[in-house]
């Protein structure tokens, strides 16, 4: 299983616009991708393509999240998703 950590760059955290952008990108990936706050058990990870899951995660600016996926292309997929989290979408 591939794993990638990323720090939330958006000033308001992973809410509203950033969560929408991330969920849409995760939904386009043909793999099951999960997300959890760093330190949380892997079995409590949530569906990364669900905007409701992302918003209930409660990730704030600077929090580190852990992305996980398994299958062909998982490393590249997680790298792409991590870049979205590490971009301040509120500054655009």
Short mmCIF file of N, CA, C and O in Angstrom, two decimals:
data_model
loop_
_atom_site.label_atom_id
_atom_site.label_comp_id
_atom_site.label_asym_id
_atom_site.label_seq_id
_atom_site.Cartn_x
_atom_site.Cartn_y
_atom_site.Cartn_z
N UNK A 1 0.84 -1.18 0.00
CA UNK A 1 0.00 0.00 0.00
C UNK A 1 0.89 1.24 0.00
O UNK A 1 1.79 1.36 0.80
N UNK A 2 0.59 2.15 -0.92
CA UNK A 2 1.34 3.40 -1.00
C UNK A 2 0.78 4.37 0.04
O UNK A 2 -0.42 4.37 0.34
N UNK A 3 1.67 5.18 0.58
CA UNK A 3 1.28 6.16 1.59
C UNK A 3 2.03 7.45 1.34
O UNK A 3 3.21 7.43 0.98
N UNK A 4 1.35 8.57 1.54
CA UNK A 4 1.98 9.89 1.34
C UNK A 4 1.42 10.85 2.37
O UNK A 4 0.21 10.91 2.57
N UNK A 5 2.28 11.58 3.04
CA UNK A 5 1.84 12.60 4.00
C UNK A 5 1.88 13.96 3.32
O UNK A 5 2.73 14.21 2.46
N UNK A 6 0.97 14.83 3.73
CA UNK A 6 0.91 16.18 3.18
C UNK A 6 0.37 17.13 4.24
O UNK A 6 -0.53 16.78 5.00
N UNK A 7 0.92 18.34 4.27
CA UNK A 7 0.44 19.37 5.20
C UNK A 7 -0.61 20.22 4.49
O UNK A 7 -0.44 20.61 3.34
N UNK A 8 -1.69 20.52 5.19
CA UNK A 8 -2.78 21.32 4.64
C UNK A 8 -2.32 22.77 4.54
O UNK A 8 -1.98 23.40 5.53
N UNK A 9 -2.30 23.30 3.31
CA UNK A 9 -1.80 24.66 3.08
C UNK A 9 -2.90 25.72 3.11
O UNK A 9 -2.61 26.87 3.43
N UNK A 10 -4.13 25.37 2.80
CA UNK A 10 -5.20 26.37 2.76
C UNK A 10 -5.43 26.95 4.15
O UNK A 10 -5.50 26.22 5.14
N UNK A 11 -5.56 28.26 4.20
CA UNK A 11 -5.70 28.95 5.48
C UNK A 11 -6.92 28.54 6.27
O UNK A 11 -6.90 28.60 7.49
N UNK A 12 -7.98 28.13 5.59
CA UNK A 12 -9.20 27.70 6.30
C UNK A 12 -9.22 26.20 6.51
O UNK A 12 -10.21 25.65 6.98
N UNK A 13 -8.14 25.53 6.18
CA UNK A 13 -8.08 24.08 6.33
C UNK A 13 -8.74 23.38 5.16
O UNK A 13 -8.98 23.97 4.11
N UNK A 14 -9.06 22.13 5.36
CA UNK A 14 -9.64 21.31 4.28
C UNK A 14 -11.16 21.42 4.35
O UNK A 14 -11.86 20.48 4.67
N UNK A 15 -11.67 22.62 4.05
CA UNK A 15 -13.11 22.89 4.10
C UNK A 15 -13.54 23.53 2.80
O UNK A 15 -12.75 24.10 2.07
N UNK A 16 -14.83 23.46 2.52
CA UNK A 16 -15.47 24.09 1.37
C UNK A 16 -14.69 23.95 0.06
O UNK A 16 -14.61 22.87 -0.49
N UNK A 17 -14.12 25.03 -0.42
CA UNK A 17 -13.47 25.02 -1.74
C UNK A 17 -12.31 24.03 -1.81
O UNK A 17 -12.25 23.22 -2.75
N UNK A 18 -11.35 24.05 -0.88
CA UNK A 18 -10.25 23.08 -0.97
C UNK A 18 -10.74 21.63 -0.93
O UNK A 18 -10.24 20.78 -1.66
N UNK A 19 -11.73 21.35 -0.09
CA UNK A 19 -12.26 19.99 0.00
C UNK A 19 -12.94 19.58 -1.30
O UNK A 19 -12.81 18.44 -1.75
N UNK A 20 -13.64 20.51 -1.92
CA UNK A 20 -14.32 20.23 -3.18
C UNK A 20 -13.31 19.91 -4.29
O UNK A 20 -13.48 18.95 -5.04
N UNK A 21 -12.27 20.72 -4.38
CA UNK A 21 -11.23 20.50 -5.39
C UNK A 21 -10.57 19.14 -5.17
O UNK A 21 -10.36 18.37 -6.11
N UNK A 22 -10.24 18.84 -3.92
CA UNK A 22 -9.57 17.58 -3.60
C UNK A 22 -10.47 16.38 -3.88
O UNK A 22 -10.04 15.40 -4.48
N UNK A 23 -11.73 16.45 -3.43
CA UNK A 23 -12.66 15.33 -3.61
C UNK A 23 -12.88 15.03 -5.09
O UNK A 23 -12.94 13.86 -5.49
N UNK A 24 -12.99 16.08 -5.90
CA UNK A 24 -13.18 15.88 -7.33
C UNK A 24 -11.97 15.16 -7.94
O UNK A 24 -12.12 14.22 -8.72
N UNK A 25 -10.78 15.60 -7.58
CA UNK A 25 -9.56 14.96 -8.11
C UNK A 25 -9.45 13.51 -7.63
O UNK A 25 -9.11 12.62 -8.42
N UNK A 26 -9.77 13.25 -6.37
CA UNK A 26 -9.69 11.89 -5.83
C UNK A 26 -10.71 10.98 -6.51
O UNK A 26 -10.44 9.81 -6.76
N UNK A 27 -11.88 11.54 -6.83
CA UNK A 27 -12.92 10.76 -7.49
C UNK A 27 -12.57 10.35 -8.91
O UNK A 27 -13.10 9.38 -9.44
N UNK A 28 -11.66 11.10 -9.54
CA UNK A 28 -11.25 10.79 -10.91
C UNK A 28 -10.16 9.72 -10.96
O UNK A 28 -9.84 9.22 -12.04
N UNK A 29 -9.61 9.37 -9.82
CA UNK A 29 -8.56 8.35 -9.76
C UNK A 29 -9.21 6.98 -9.67
O UNK A 29 -10.09 6.77 -8.82
N UNK A 30 -8.80 6.04 -10.52
CA UNK A 30 -9.44 4.71 -10.53
C UNK A 30 -8.96 3.78 -9.41
O UNK A 30 -8.90 2.57 -9.59
N UNK A 31 -8.62 4.36 -8.27
CA UNK A 31 -8.18 3.59 -7.11
C UNK A 31 -8.96 4.07 -5.90
O UNK A 31 -9.45 5.20 -5.87
N UNK A 32 -9.06 3.23 -4.90
CA UNK A 32 -9.66 3.65 -3.64
C UNK A 32 -8.59 4.40 -2.85
O UNK A 32 -7.55 3.85 -2.50
N UNK A 33 -8.85 5.68 -2.61
CA UNK A 33 -7.90 6.51 -1.87
C UNK A 33 -8.53 6.89 -0.54
O UNK A 33 -9.70 7.28 -0.49
N UNK A 34 -7.76 6.75 0.53
CA UNK A 34 -8.26 7.13 1.85
C UNK A 34 -7.42 8.28 2.40
O UNK A 34 -6.28 8.49 1.99
N UNK A 35 -8.00 8.99 3.37
CA UNK A 35 -7.34 10.11 4.02
C UNK A 35 -7.62 10.05 5.51
O UNK A 35 -8.71 9.67 5.93
N UNK A 36 -6.61 10.39 6.30
CA UNK A 36 -6.75 10.43 7.76
C UNK A 36 -5.78 11.48 8.29
O UNK A 36 -4.79 11.81 7.65
N UNK A 37 -6.09 12.00 9.47
CA UNK A 37 -5.14 12.88 10.12
C UNK A 37 -3.95 12.05 10.59
O UNK A 37 -4.12 10.88 10.97
N UNK A 38 -2.77 12.62 10.54
CA UNK A 38 -1.58 11.92 10.99
C UNK A 38 -1.78 11.49 12.44
O UNK A 38 -2.27 12.24 13.26
N UNK A 39 -1.42 10.26 12.74
CA UNK A 39 -1.57 9.73 14.08
C UNK A 39 -2.84 8.93 14.30
O UNK A 39 -2.96 8.21 15.28
N UNK A 40 -3.79 9.05 13.38
CA UNK A 40 -5.02 8.28 13.48
C UNK A 40 -4.77 6.87 12.93
O UNK A 40 -4.00 6.71 11.99
N UNK A 41 -5.45 5.85 13.47
CA UNK A 41 -5.28 4.49 12.95
C UNK A 41 -5.73 4.39 11.49
O UNK A 41 -6.70 5.05 11.09
N UNK A 42 -5.02 3.60 10.70
CA UNK A 42 -5.33 3.44 9.28
C UNK A 42 -6.77 2.96 9.07
O UNK A 42 -7.41 3.35 8.09
N UNK A 43 -7.29 2.15 9.97
CA UNK A 43 -8.65 1.63 9.80
C UNK A 43 -9.72 2.71 10.01
O UNK A 43 -10.88 2.51 9.68
N UNK A 44 -9.34 3.87 10.53
CA UNK A 44 -10.29 4.97 10.70
C UNK A 44 -10.21 5.96 9.55
O UNK A 44 -10.89 6.99 9.56
N UNK A 45 -9.39 5.67 8.53
CA UNK A 45 -9.26 6.55 7.37
C UNK A 45 -10.58 6.64 6.63
O UNK A 45 -11.38 5.71 6.63
N UNK A 46 -10.81 7.79 5.99
CA UNK A 46 -12.06 8.05 5.30
C UNK A 46 -11.86 8.06 3.78
O UNK A 46 -10.75 8.22 3.30
N UNK A 47 -12.96 7.94 3.07
CA UNK A 47 -12.96 7.98 1.61
C UNK A 47 -12.53 9.38 1.16
O UNK A 47 -13.21 10.37 1.45
N UNK A 48 -11.43 9.47 0.44
CA UNK A 48 -10.89 10.76 0.02
C UNK A 48 -11.72 11.43 -1.06
O UNK A 48 -11.57 12.62 -1.30
N UNK A 49 -12.60 10.69 -1.72
CA UNK A 49 -13.41 11.29 -2.78
C UNK A 49 -14.74 11.83 -2.26
O UNK A 49 -15.54 12.37 -3.02
N UNK A 50 -14.98 11.71 -0.96
CA UNK A 50 -16.23 12.17 -0.36
C UNK A 50 -16.02 13.53 0.30
O UNK A 50 -15.28 13.65 1.28
N UNK A 51 -16.70 14.55 -0.21
CA UNK A 51 -16.54 15.89 0.36
C UNK A 51 -17.02 15.92 1.81
O UNK A 51 -16.44 16.61 2.65
N UNK A 52 -18.05 15.14 2.13
CA UNK A 52 -18.53 15.09 3.52
C UNK A 52 -17.48 14.49 4.44
O UNK A 52 -17.28 14.97 5.56
N UNK A 53 -16.82 13.44 3.98
CA UNK A 53 -15.75 12.84 4.78
C UNK A 53 -14.62 13.83 4.99
O UNK A 53 -14.09 13.96 6.10
N UNK A 54 -14.25 14.54 3.94
CA UNK A 54 -13.16 15.51 4.04
C UNK A 54 -13.48 16.62 5.02
O UNK A 54 -12.65 17.00 5.84
N UNK A 55 -14.69 17.12 4.97
CA UNK A 55 -15.06 18.20 5.87
C UNK A 55 -15.20 17.72 7.31
O UNK A 55 -14.88 18.44 8.25
N UNK A 56 -15.63 16.47 7.51
CA UNK A 56 -15.75 15.94 8.87
C UNK A 56 -14.40 15.56 9.45
O UNK A 56 -14.27 15.37 10.66
N UNK A 57 -13.39 15.46 8.60
CA UNK A 57 -12.03 15.17 9.06
C UNK A 57 -11.54 16.27 10.00
O UNK A 57 -10.81 16.01 10.95
N UNK A 58 -11.93 17.49 9.72
CA UNK A 58 -11.55 18.62 10.57
C UNK A 58 -10.10 19.03 10.44
O UNK A 58 -9.51 19.55 11.38
N UNK A 59 -9.51 18.82 9.27
CA UNK A 59 -8.11 19.18 9.07
C UNK A 59 -7.97 20.69 8.93
O UNK A 59 -8.59 21.31 8.08
N UNK A 60 -7.14 21.29 9.79
CA UNK A 60 -6.91 22.73 9.79
C UNK A 60 -5.60 23.05 9.08
O UNK A 60 -4.80 22.17 8.79
N UNK A 61 -5.39 24.35 8.84
CA UNK A 61 -4.14 24.81 8.23
C UNK A 61 -2.94 24.27 9.02
O UNK A 61 -2.88 24.39 10.23
N UNK A 62 -2.02 23.65 8.31
CA UNK A 62 -0.81 23.12 8.94
C UNK A 62 -0.92 21.68 9.43
O UNK A 62 0.10 21.06 9.72
N UNK A 63 -2.14 21.15 9.54
CA UNK A 63 -2.29 19.75 9.94
C UNK A 63 -1.71 18.84 8.87
O UNK A 63 -1.76 19.16 7.68
N UNK A 64 -1.19 17.71 9.30
CA UNK A 64 -0.66 16.73 8.36
C UNK A 64 -1.68 15.61 8.20
O UNK A 64 -2.20 15.08 9.18
N UNK A 65 -1.97 15.30 6.93
CA UNK A 65 -2.88 14.19 6.64
C UNK A 65 -2.09 13.08 5.96
O UNK A 65 -1.03 13.31 5.39
N UNK A 66 -2.62 11.86 6.08
CA UNK A 66 -1.99 10.70 5.46
C UNK A 66 -2.93 10.17 4.39
O UNK A 66 -4.09 9.87 4.65
N UNK A 67 -2.42 10.11 3.18
CA UNK A 67 -3.16 9.57 2.04
C UNK A 67 -2.66 8.16 1.77
O UNK A 67 -1.45 7.91 1.82
N UNK A 68 -3.59 7.25 1.50
CA UNK A 68 -3.21 5.87 1.20
C UNK A 68 -4.01 5.37 0.00
O UNK A 68 -5.18 5.69 -0.16
N UNK A 69 -3.34 4.54 -0.81
CA UNK A 69 -3.99 3.90 -1.96
C UNK A 69 -3.20 2.65 -2.30
O UNK A 69 -2.02 2.54 -1.98
N UNK A 70 -3.87 1.73 -2.98
CA UNK A 70 -3.21 0.49 -3.38
C UNK A 70 -3.57 0.20 -4.83
O UNK A 70 -4.70 0.40 -5.25
N UNK A 71 -2.58 -0.26 -5.58
CA UNK A 71 -2.82 -0.61 -6.97
C UNK A 71 -1.83 0.06 -7.89
O UNK A 71 -0.99 0.85 -7.47
N UNK A 72 -1.97 -0.25 -9.18
CA UNK A 72 -1.10 0.33 -10.19
C UNK A 72 -1.27 1.84 -10.23
O UNK A 72 -2.40 2.34 -10.32
N UNK A 73 -0.18 2.57 -10.14
CA UNK A 73 -0.22 4.02 -10.21
C UNK A 73 -0.53 4.71 -8.90
O UNK A 73 -0.73 5.93 -8.88
N UNK A 74 -0.56 3.96 -7.80
CA UNK A 74 -0.91 4.55 -6.51
C UNK A 74 0.05 5.65 -6.08
O UNK A 74 -0.37 6.70 -5.61
N UNK A 75 1.36 5.42 -6.28
CA UNK A 75 2.36 6.42 -5.87
C UNK A 75 2.13 7.74 -6.60
O UNK A 75 2.12 8.81 -5.99
N UNK A 76 1.94 7.67 -7.91
CA UNK A 76 1.72 8.88 -8.71
C UNK A 76 0.41 9.56 -8.33
O UNK A 76 0.34 10.80 -8.25
N UNK A 77 -0.61 8.77 -8.10
CA UNK A 77 -1.91 9.33 -7.73
C UNK A 77 -1.81 10.08 -6.40
O UNK A 77 -2.34 11.19 -6.27
N UNK A 78 -1.13 9.49 -5.44
CA UNK A 78 -1.00 10.14 -4.14
C UNK A 78 -0.16 11.41 -4.23
O UNK A 78 -0.43 12.40 -3.55
N UNK A 79 0.83 11.40 -5.08
CA UNK A 79 1.67 12.59 -5.28
C UNK A 79 0.82 13.73 -5.85
O UNK A 79 0.91 14.87 -5.39
N UNK A 80 -0.03 13.41 -6.81
CA UNK A 80 -0.92 14.41 -7.40
C UNK A 80 -1.87 14.98 -6.36
O UNK A 80 -2.06 16.20 -6.26
N UNK A 81 -2.46 14.10 -5.55
CA UNK A 81 -3.40 14.55 -4.52
C UNK A 81 -2.70 15.35 -3.43
O UNK A 81 -3.24 16.33 -2.92
N UNK A 82 -1.49 14.95 -3.08
CA UNK A 82 -0.73 15.68 -2.05
C UNK A 82 -0.46 17.11 -2.50
O UNK A 82 -0.54 18.05 -1.70
N UNK A 83 -0.17 17.30 -3.77
CA UNK A 83 0.08 18.65 -4.29
C UNK A 83 -1.16 19.53 -4.14
O UNK A 83 -1.04 20.73 -3.89
N UNK A 84 -2.34 18.94 -4.28
CA UNK A 84 -3.57 19.70 -4.11
C UNK A 84 -3.70 20.15 -2.66
O UNK A 84 -4.02 21.31 -2.38
N UNK A 85 -3.42 19.27 -1.73
CA UNK A 85 -3.50 19.61 -0.31
C UNK A 85 -2.45 20.65 0.07
O UNK A 85 -2.69 21.53 0.90
N UNK A 86 -1.29 20.56 -0.56
CA UNK A 86 -0.19 21.46 -0.22
C UNK A 86 -0.26 22.79 -0.96
O UNK A 86 0.67 23.59 -0.90
N UNK A 87 -1.38 23.05 -1.64
CA UNK A 87 -1.60 24.33 -2.33
C UNK A 87 -2.63 25.13 -1.54
O UNK A 87 -3.67 24.60 -1.12
N UNK A 88 -2.36 26.42 -1.33
CA UNK A 88 -3.31 27.29 -0.64
C UNK A 88 -4.35 27.75 -1.66
O UNK A 88 -4.15 28.74 -2.36
N UNK A 89 -5.45 27.04 -1.74
CA UNK A 89 -6.52 27.36 -2.68
C UNK A 89 -7.27 28.63 -2.31
O UNK A 89 -8.00 29.18 -3.12
N UNK A 90 -7.10 29.10 -1.08
CA UNK A 90 -7.76 30.33 -0.65
C UNK A 90 -7.01 31.55 -1.16
O UNK A 90 -7.55 32.64 -1.19
N UNK A 91 -5.75 31.39 -1.55
CA UNK A 91 -4.94 32.50 -2.03
C UNK A 91 -5.14 32.74 -3.52
O UNK A 91 -4.69 33.74 -4.05
N UNK A 92 -5.79 31.80 -4.20
CA UNK A 92 -5.96 31.92 -5.66
C UNK A 92 -7.08 32.87 -6.02
O UNK A 92 -8.02 33.04 -5.33
#
